[in-house]
């Protein structure tokens, strides 16, 4: 079900919506429905259709069973806005260029959040100057609730960071696979050297006992160092997927507009960044229409609710 939001003057609390989405998480056992595989977690989409001449519109799309609750929470988040049912805003669009946004670094590192600027919304609205008659940009911020212990997955990354190594996202391109193979080979060589040393010395080398993963996670959350990282890991979160589709007759112009929209999201650059890269329309557009989260996502783009709220502004 889709809800249209018409902005109005007054105070807004977009984090209310992000917290509501985060609260939709349920254990896999409760999502079995008598089968072997649990049904997917609900995906809630915040959507903007940018058009020239001040005709930009905002929408909230959610599964029908959650639409009523999200309708009420949207009214709490934006008391002065008008929230009413609407048809699918993407139904009449035919994109010539599409892109997908993801965090540049490990989700451990937070984006820059400044509620006074409402970034990236002003830059997105500025991009409408590039649009001509009949052209439009669809921006979709798809949110899926993160598990309550989502922050525990940051423990290995923080261990690397503490030791002076920047944690990396999983890469599946040729370069990443080659680097991973080199690291694996180096690890095997070091392990062989360690075994040979143990055989020659007659006793194993001393190994420092690491902290238990759970204990380290709690230390990380409560330690005063790395205040921004600790602040991110303390609360609830949502797994975010950003998709962009540009409708234009000229494909070259569509790609130029896509780059402008991508730069708008760079307004959030801080310890991390949200980077939009071009992606095939035949893969991106059906997922946008279905409001479907990625089936397989090796790198989670977890945003704390206060980070996700930065993407949910009305003017």
mmCIF file of C-alpha atoms in Angstrom:
data_model
loop_
_atom_site.group_PDB
_atom_site.id
_atom_site.type_symbol
_atom_site.label_atom_id
_atom_site.label_comp_id
_atom_site.label_asym_id
_atom_site.label_seq_id
_atom_site.Cartn_x
_atom_site.Cartn_y
_atom_site.Cartn_z
ATOM 1 C CA UNK A 1 0.000 0.000 0.000
ATOM 2 C CA UNK A 2 1.271 3.468 -0.903
ATOM 3 C CA UNK A 3 0.725 6.658 1.106
ATOM 4 C CA UNK A 4 1.322 10.129 -0.320
ATOM 5 C CA UNK A 5 2.794 12.739 2.022
ATOM 6 C CA UNK A 6 2.118 16.408 1.306
ATOM 7 C CA UNK A 7 4.514 18.610 3.313
ATOM 8 C CA UNK A 8 3.209 21.185 5.751
ATOM 9 C CA UNK A 9 4.800 23.741 8.081
ATOM 10 C CA UNK A 10 5.797 22.597 11.530
ATOM 11 C CA UNK A 11 8.215 20.417 13.447
ATOM 12 C CA UNK A 12 9.111 16.975 12.089
ATOM 13 C CA UNK A 13 10.502 13.857 13.771
ATOM 14 C CA UNK A 14 11.460 11.478 10.947
ATOM 15 C CA UNK A 15 13.307 9.153 13.329
ATOM 16 C CA UNK A 16 9.882 8.035 14.564
ATOM 17 C CA UNK A 17 9.359 6.321 11.208
ATOM 18 C CA UNK A 18 12.823 4.723 11.240
ATOM 19 C CA UNK A 19 12.239 3.383 14.750
ATOM 20 C CA UNK A 20 8.880 1.990 13.687
ATOM 21 C CA UNK A 21 10.493 0.064 10.838
ATOM 22 C CA UNK A 22 13.224 -1.241 13.162
ATOM 23 C CA UNK A 23 10.527 -2.503 15.538
ATOM 24 C CA UNK A 24 9.046 -4.731 12.804
ATOM 25 C CA UNK A 25 11.791 -7.324 13.238
ATOM 26 C CA UNK A 26 10.610 -10.798 14.227
ATOM 27 C CA UNK A 27 12.657 -13.990 14.792
ATOM 28 C CA UNK A 28 12.856 -16.428 11.866
ATOM 29 C CA UNK A 29 10.930 -19.044 13.870
ATOM 30 C CA UNK A 30 7.905 -16.739 13.945
ATOM 31 C CA UNK A 31 8.045 -16.293 10.171
ATOM 32 C CA UNK A 32 7.956 -19.951 9.144
ATOM 33 C CA UNK A 33 4.187 -20.124 8.486
ATOM 34 C CA UNK A 34 4.332 -23.907 8.480
ATOM 35 C CA UNK A 35 7.116 -24.110 5.906
ATOM 36 C CA UNK A 36 10.852 -24.720 6.017
ATOM 37 C CA UNK A 37 11.979 -21.220 5.081
ATOM 38 C CA UNK A 38 10.900 -18.082 6.958
ATOM 39 C CA UNK A 39 9.166 -15.396 4.963
ATOM 40 C CA UNK A 40 11.225 -12.250 4.340
ATOM 41 C CA UNK A 41 11.191 -9.394 6.794
ATOM 42 C CA UNK A 42 8.882 -6.526 5.796
ATOM 43 C CA UNK A 43 10.429 -3.870 3.579
ATOM 44 C CA UNK A 44 9.242 -0.275 3.892
ATOM 45 C CA UNK A 45 10.073 2.180 1.114
ATOM 46 C CA UNK A 46 10.486 5.935 1.444
ATOM 47 C CA UNK A 47 10.114 7.253 -2.097
ATOM 48 C CA UNK A 48 10.605 10.600 -3.784
ATOM 49 C CA UNK A 49 9.617 11.413 -7.361
ATOM 50 C CA UNK A 50 11.618 14.464 -8.410
ATOM 51 C CA UNK A 51 10.015 16.506 -11.188
ATOM 52 C CA UNK A 52 10.764 19.971 -12.592
ATOM 53 C CA UNK A 53 8.799 23.050 -11.637
ATOM 54 C CA UNK A 54 8.298 22.199 -7.967
ATOM 55 C CA UNK A 55 6.180 19.129 -8.738
ATOM 56 C CA UNK A 56 8.208 16.786 -6.502
ATOM 57 C CA UNK A 57 6.167 14.304 -4.442
ATOM 58 C CA UNK A 58 6.874 12.056 -1.449
ATOM 59 C CA UNK A 59 5.517 8.589 -0.713
ATOM 60 C CA UNK A 60 5.659 5.792 1.818
ATOM 61 C CA UNK A 61 5.046 2.238 0.558
ATOM 62 C CA UNK A 62 4.671 -0.763 2.858
ATOM 63 C CA UNK A 63 3.076 -4.235 2.914
ATOM 64 C CA UNK A 64 -0.677 -3.986 3.417
ATOM 65 C CA UNK A 65 -0.613 -5.583 6.899
ATOM 66 C CA UNK A 66 1.652 -2.797 8.201
ATOM 67 C CA UNK A 67 0.168 0.115 6.270
ATOM 68 C CA UNK A 68 -2.271 1.234 8.987
ATOM 69 C CA UNK A 69 0.394 1.353 11.697
ATOM 70 C CA UNK A 70 2.829 3.177 9.430
ATOM 71 C CA UNK A 71 0.098 5.617 8.439
ATOM 72 C CA UNK A 72 -0.381 6.576 12.083
ATOM 73 C CA UNK A 73 3.350 6.791 12.729
ATOM 74 C CA UNK A 74 3.818 9.009 9.675
ATOM 75 C CA UNK A 75 1.251 11.388 11.140
ATOM 76 C CA UNK A 76 3.220 11.404 14.391
ATOM 77 C CA UNK A 77 6.491 12.052 12.566
ATOM 78 C CA UNK A 78 5.041 14.849 10.418
ATOM 79 C CA UNK A 79 2.022 16.293 12.293
ATOM 80 C CA UNK A 80 1.538 19.108 9.783
ATOM 81 C CA UNK A 81 1.751 16.891 6.693
ATOM 82 C CA UNK A 82 -1.209 15.391 4.871
ATOM 83 C CA UNK A 83 -0.969 11.596 4.637
ATOM 84 C CA UNK A 84 -3.413 9.799 2.353
ATOM 85 C CA UNK A 85 -3.551 6.652 0.177
ATOM 86 C CA UNK A 86 -2.210 7.030 -3.349
ATOM 87 C CA UNK A 87 -1.589 4.914 -6.469
ATOM 88 C CA UNK A 88 1.861 3.542 -7.237
ATOM 89 C CA UNK A 89 4.031 6.597 -8.060
ATOM 90 C CA UNK A 90 6.362 4.526 -10.268
ATOM 91 C CA UNK A 91 3.635 3.052 -12.482
ATOM 92 C CA UNK A 92 3.994 5.612 -15.290
ATOM 93 C CA UNK A 93 7.807 5.856 -15.294
ATOM 94 C CA UNK A 94 10.183 4.311 -17.853
ATOM 95 C CA UNK A 95 13.774 4.839 -16.676
ATOM 96 C CA UNK A 96 16.704 5.265 -19.034
ATOM 97 C CA UNK A 97 19.352 5.050 -16.281
ATOM 98 C CA UNK A 98 19.365 3.453 -12.844
ATOM 99 C CA UNK A 99 21.728 3.176 -9.925
ATOM 100 C CA UNK A 100 22.096 1.547 -6.530
ATOM 101 C CA UNK A 101 23.506 3.191 -3.410
ATOM 102 C CA UNK A 102 25.492 1.481 -0.656
ATOM 103 C CA UNK A 103 27.826 2.419 2.155
ATOM 104 C CA UNK A 104 31.373 3.005 0.997
ATOM 105 C CA UNK A 105 32.924 1.527 4.143
ATOM 106 C CA UNK A 106 31.912 -1.054 6.724
ATOM 107 C CA UNK A 107 28.627 -0.171 8.441
ATOM 108 C CA UNK A 108 30.641 0.250 11.654
ATOM 109 C CA UNK A 109 31.415 3.809 10.544
ATOM 110 C CA UNK A 110 28.551 6.341 10.675
ATOM 111 C CA UNK A 111 27.398 8.885 8.132
ATOM 112 C CA UNK A 112 27.436 12.597 8.855
ATOM 113 C CA UNK A 113 24.134 13.685 10.349
ATOM 114 C CA UNK A 114 23.119 17.339 10.610
ATOM 115 C CA UNK A 115 19.411 17.824 11.244
ATOM 116 C CA UNK A 116 19.709 21.548 10.547
ATOM 117 C CA UNK A 117 20.616 21.028 6.879
ATOM 118 C CA UNK A 118 18.192 18.182 6.053
ATOM 119 C CA UNK A 119 20.881 16.849 3.693
ATOM 120 C CA UNK A 120 20.671 15.324 1.134
ATOM 121 C CA UNK A 121 17.162 16.694 0.427
ATOM 122 C CA UNK A 122 18.198 20.248 -0.653
ATOM 123 C CA UNK A 123 20.748 18.842 -3.108
ATOM 124 C CA UNK A 124 18.179 16.388 -4.477
ATOM 125 C CA UNK A 125 15.705 19.208 -5.051
ATOM 126 C CA UNK A 126 18.455 21.231 -6.706
ATOM 127 C CA UNK A 127 18.953 18.376 -9.169
ATOM 128 C CA UNK A 128 15.457 19.015 -10.568
ATOM 129 C CA UNK A 129 16.962 22.006 -12.387
ATOM 130 C CA UNK A 130 18.487 19.475 -14.773
ATOM 131 C CA UNK A 131 15.109 17.967 -15.641
ATOM 132 C CA UNK A 132 13.058 18.935 -18.654
ATOM 133 C CA UNK A 133 9.424 18.405 -19.509
ATOM 134 C CA UNK A 134 8.395 14.773 -19.102
ATOM 135 C CA UNK A 135 11.557 13.857 -17.199
ATOM 136 C CA UNK A 136 11.643 12.575 -13.625
ATOM 137 C CA UNK A 137 13.844 10.913 -11.026
ATOM 138 C CA UNK A 138 12.592 8.192 -8.695
ATOM 139 C CA UNK A 139 14.521 7.820 -5.430
ATOM 140 C CA UNK A 140 13.777 4.824 -3.241
ATOM 141 C CA UNK A 141 15.128 4.290 0.277
ATOM 142 C CA UNK A 142 14.167 0.727 1.158
ATOM 143 C CA UNK A 143 14.374 -0.110 4.867
ATOM 144 C CA UNK A 144 14.345 -3.590 6.393
ATOM 145 C CA UNK A 145 14.470 -4.056 10.189
ATOM 146 C CA UNK A 146 17.842 -5.156 11.526
ATOM 147 C CA UNK A 147 18.061 -7.904 14.185
ATOM 148 C CA UNK A 148 18.429 -6.745 17.798
ATOM 149 C CA UNK A 149 22.066 -7.914 17.869
ATOM 150 C CA UNK A 150 22.977 -6.287 14.549
ATOM 151 C CA UNK A 151 25.823 -4.429 16.243
ATOM 152 C CA UNK A 152 27.589 -7.699 17.168
ATOM 153 C CA UNK A 153 28.597 -8.123 13.509
ATOM 154 C CA UNK A 154 30.788 -5.025 13.925
ATOM 155 C CA UNK A 155 33.068 -6.759 16.446
ATOM 156 C CA UNK A 156 35.536 -8.307 13.941
ATOM 157 C CA UNK A 157 35.638 -5.046 11.990
ATOM 158 C CA UNK A 158 36.344 -3.032 15.114
ATOM 159 C CA UNK A 159 39.088 -5.487 16.094
ATOM 160 C CA UNK A 160 40.776 -4.805 12.755
ATOM 161 C CA UNK A 161 40.319 -1.072 13.170
ATOM 162 C CA UNK A 162 41.847 -1.184 16.665
ATOM 163 C CA UNK A 163 44.886 -2.952 15.247
ATOM 164 C CA UNK A 164 45.386 -0.287 12.596
ATOM 165 C CA UNK A 165 43.777 -2.124 9.661
ATOM 166 C CA UNK A 166 40.781 -0.586 7.932
ATOM 167 C CA UNK A 167 37.968 -3.184 7.767
ATOM 168 C CA UNK A 168 36.814 -3.865 4.236
ATOM 169 C CA UNK A 169 33.463 -4.681 2.742
ATOM 170 C CA UNK A 170 33.161 -7.994 0.947
ATOM 171 C CA UNK A 171 34.044 -7.536 -2.715
ATOM 172 C CA UNK A 172 33.163 -9.986 -5.479
ATOM 173 C CA UNK A 173 34.980 -8.381 -8.407
ATOM 174 C CA UNK A 174 38.183 -9.805 -9.920
ATOM 175 C CA UNK A 175 40.446 -7.416 -8.048
ATOM 176 C CA UNK A 176 38.865 -8.193 -4.682
ATOM 177 C CA UNK A 177 39.063 -11.918 -5.307
ATOM 178 C CA UNK A 178 42.730 -11.617 -6.288
ATOM 179 C CA UNK A 179 43.501 -9.627 -3.135
ATOM 180 C CA UNK A 180 41.602 -12.141 -1.027
ATOM 181 C CA UNK A 181 43.546 -14.991 -2.599
ATOM 182 C CA UNK A 182 46.831 -13.227 -1.873
ATOM 183 C CA UNK A 183 45.842 -12.706 1.760
ATOM 184 C CA UNK A 184 44.818 -16.370 2.047
ATOM 185 C CA UNK A 185 48.152 -17.487 0.570
ATOM 186 C CA UNK A 186 50.043 -15.226 2.961
ATOM 187 C CA UNK A 187 48.072 -16.669 5.861
ATOM 188 C CA UNK A 188 48.918 -20.207 4.804
ATOM 189 C CA UNK A 189 52.628 -19.308 4.571
ATOM 190 C CA UNK A 190 52.597 -17.750 8.045
ATOM 191 C CA UNK A 191 50.779 -20.777 9.440
ATOM 192 C CA UNK A 192 53.382 -23.083 7.879
ATOM 193 C CA UNK A 193 56.209 -21.032 9.398
ATOM 194 C CA UNK A 194 54.474 -21.183 12.786
ATOM 195 C CA UNK A 195 54.100 -24.981 12.573
ATOM 196 C CA UNK A 196 57.749 -25.438 11.570
ATOM 197 C CA UNK A 197 58.838 -23.194 14.452
ATOM 198 C CA UNK A 198 56.736 -25.228 16.854
ATOM 199 C CA UNK A 199 58.303 -28.476 15.618
ATOM 200 C CA UNK A 200 61.840 -27.104 15.984
ATOM 201 C CA UNK A 201 61.230 -25.584 19.418
ATOM 202 C CA UNK A 202 59.226 -28.477 20.744
ATOM 203 C CA UNK A 203 56.455 -26.265 22.114
ATOM 204 C CA UNK A 204 53.800 -24.031 20.607
ATOM 205 C CA UNK A 205 54.427 -20.266 20.517
ATOM 206 C CA UNK A 206 52.558 -18.189 23.113
ATOM 207 C CA UNK A 207 49.220 -16.865 21.906
ATOM 208 C CA UNK A 208 47.389 -14.014 23.589
ATOM 209 C CA UNK A 209 43.877 -15.051 24.521
ATOM 210 C CA UNK A 210 41.392 -12.759 22.754
ATOM 211 C CA UNK A 211 38.318 -11.383 24.439
ATOM 212 C CA UNK A 212 35.150 -13.349 23.949
ATOM 213 C CA UNK A 213 33.155 -11.871 21.046
ATOM 214 C CA UNK A 214 30.125 -11.020 23.146
ATOM 215 C CA UNK A 215 32.217 -9.403 25.888
ATOM 216 C CA UNK A 216 34.131 -7.385 23.329
ATOM 217 C CA UNK A 217 30.877 -6.212 21.772
ATOM 218 C CA UNK A 218 29.634 -4.882 25.101
ATOM 219 C CA UNK A 219 32.996 -3.220 25.796
ATOM 220 C CA UNK A 220 32.814 -1.585 22.374
ATOM 221 C CA UNK A 221 29.317 -0.260 22.990
ATOM 222 C CA UNK A 222 30.190 1.229 26.400
ATOM 223 C CA UNK A 223 33.768 2.435 26.016
ATOM 224 C CA UNK A 224 34.232 6.236 25.894
ATOM 225 C CA UNK A 225 36.667 6.058 22.935
ATOM 226 C CA UNK A 226 35.253 6.289 19.418
ATOM 227 C CA UNK A 227 32.178 8.210 20.541
ATOM 228 C CA UNK A 228 30.577 8.305 17.092
ATOM 229 C CA UNK A 229 31.011 4.565 16.563
ATOM 230 C CA UNK A 230 29.701 3.784 20.043
ATOM 231 C CA UNK A 231 26.705 6.090 19.513
ATOM 232 C CA UNK A 232 25.808 4.284 16.303
ATOM 233 C CA UNK A 233 25.968 0.821 17.842
ATOM 234 C CA UNK A 234 23.853 1.602 20.909
ATOM 235 C CA UNK A 235 20.430 1.835 19.287
ATOM 236 C CA UNK A 236 18.171 0.073 16.820
ATOM 237 C CA UNK A 237 18.965 0.002 13.124
ATOM 238 C CA UNK A 238 17.551 -0.687 9.678
ATOM 239 C CA UNK A 239 19.249 -2.283 6.684
ATOM 240 C CA UNK A 240 18.985 0.299 3.911
ATOM 241 C CA UNK A 241 19.057 -0.119 0.137
ATOM 242 C CA UNK A 242 19.017 3.059 -1.974
ATOM 243 C CA UNK A 243 17.894 2.863 -5.595
ATOM 244 C CA UNK A 244 17.617 5.648 -8.172
ATOM 245 C CA UNK A 245 15.903 5.640 -11.590
ATOM 246 C CA UNK A 246 16.019 8.485 -14.118
ATOM 247 C CA UNK A 247 13.397 8.944 -16.842
ATOM 248 C CA UNK A 248 14.679 10.912 -19.837
ATOM 249 C CA UNK A 249 14.563 10.530 -23.602
ATOM 250 C CA UNK A 250 18.316 11.005 -24.003
ATOM 251 C CA UNK A 251 20.284 8.206 -22.260
ATOM 252 C CA UNK A 252 23.361 10.430 -21.985
ATOM 253 C CA UNK A 253 21.333 13.106 -20.220
ATOM 254 C CA UNK A 254 19.797 10.460 -17.972
ATOM 255 C CA UNK A 255 23.253 9.319 -16.894
ATOM 256 C CA UNK A 256 24.255 12.942 -16.198
ATOM 257 C CA UNK A 257 21.209 13.392 -13.976
ATOM 258 C CA UNK A 258 22.035 10.119 -12.210
ATOM 259 C CA UNK A 259 25.505 11.473 -11.415
ATOM 260 C CA UNK A 260 23.976 14.662 -10.008
ATOM 261 C CA UNK A 261 21.677 12.641 -7.751
ATOM 262 C CA UNK A 262 24.619 10.490 -6.686
ATOM 263 C CA UNK A 263 26.547 13.598 -5.663
ATOM 264 C CA UNK A 264 23.555 14.793 -3.638
ATOM 265 C CA UNK A 265 23.956 11.770 -1.368
ATOM 266 C CA UNK A 266 27.609 12.693 -0.835
ATOM 267 C CA UNK A 267 26.290 15.496 1.383
ATOM 268 C CA UNK A 268 26.249 12.769 4.036
ATOM 269 C CA UNK A 269 29.995 12.130 3.809
ATOM 270 C CA UNK A 270 31.480 11.721 7.266
ATOM 271 C CA UNK A 271 33.232 8.700 8.743
ATOM 272 C CA UNK A 272 31.352 6.824 6.023
ATOM 273 C CA UNK A 273 29.674 7.722 2.737
ATOM 274 C CA UNK A 274 26.602 6.656 0.773
ATOM 275 C CA UNK A 275 27.762 6.052 -2.795
ATOM 276 C CA UNK A 276 25.347 5.589 -5.716
ATOM 277 C CA UNK A 277 26.802 3.615 -8.637
ATOM 278 C CA UNK A 278 25.169 2.931 -12.032
ATOM 279 C CA UNK A 279 23.503 -0.476 -12.301
ATOM 280 C CA UNK A 280 21.563 -2.271 -15.066
ATOM 281 C CA UNK A 281 17.961 -1.089 -15.344
ATOM 282 C CA UNK A 282 16.731 -4.608 -16.063
ATOM 283 C CA UNK A 283 17.876 -5.581 -12.575
ATOM 284 C CA UNK A 284 17.161 -2.403 -10.601
ATOM 285 C CA UNK A 285 13.794 -1.301 -11.959
ATOM 286 C CA UNK A 286 11.838 -4.542 -11.310
ATOM 287 C CA UNK A 287 13.163 -4.534 -7.732
ATOM 288 C CA UNK A 288 12.035 -0.923 -7.303
ATOM 289 C CA UNK A 289 8.562 -1.710 -8.580
ATOM 290 C CA UNK A 290 8.294 -4.750 -6.298
ATOM 291 C CA UNK A 291 9.752 -2.863 -3.292
ATOM 292 C CA UNK A 292 11.911 -5.933 -2.852
ATOM 293 C CA UNK A 293 14.998 -6.071 -0.681
ATOM 294 C CA UNK A 294 18.059 -7.824 -2.131
ATOM 295 C CA UNK A 295 17.723 -11.593 -1.786
ATOM 296 C CA UNK A 296 21.435 -11.950 -1.044
ATOM 297 C CA UNK A 297 23.365 -9.063 0.464
ATOM 298 C CA UNK A 298 26.933 -9.917 1.552
ATOM 299 C CA UNK A 299 27.442 -6.383 2.898
ATOM 300 C CA UNK A 300 24.710 -5.110 5.162
ATOM 301 C CA UNK A 301 24.129 -1.362 5.022
ATOM 302 C CA UNK A 302 22.984 -0.988 8.612
ATOM 303 C CA UNK A 303 22.072 2.563 9.567
ATOM 304 C CA UNK A 304 21.179 3.579 13.095
ATOM 305 C CA UNK A 305 17.681 5.005 13.212
ATOM 306 C CA UNK A 306 19.072 8.529 13.617
ATOM 307 C CA UNK A 307 21.199 7.998 10.481
ATOM 308 C CA UNK A 308 18.271 6.642 8.479
ATOM 309 C CA UNK A 309 16.147 9.601 9.603
ATOM 310 C CA UNK A 310 18.492 11.886 7.669
ATOM 311 C CA UNK A 311 17.134 10.293 4.471
ATOM 312 C CA UNK A 312 13.481 10.777 5.443
ATOM 313 C CA UNK A 313 13.031 14.550 5.388
ATOM 314 C CA UNK A 314 10.164 16.547 3.971
ATOM 315 C CA UNK A 315 10.810 20.187 2.974
#
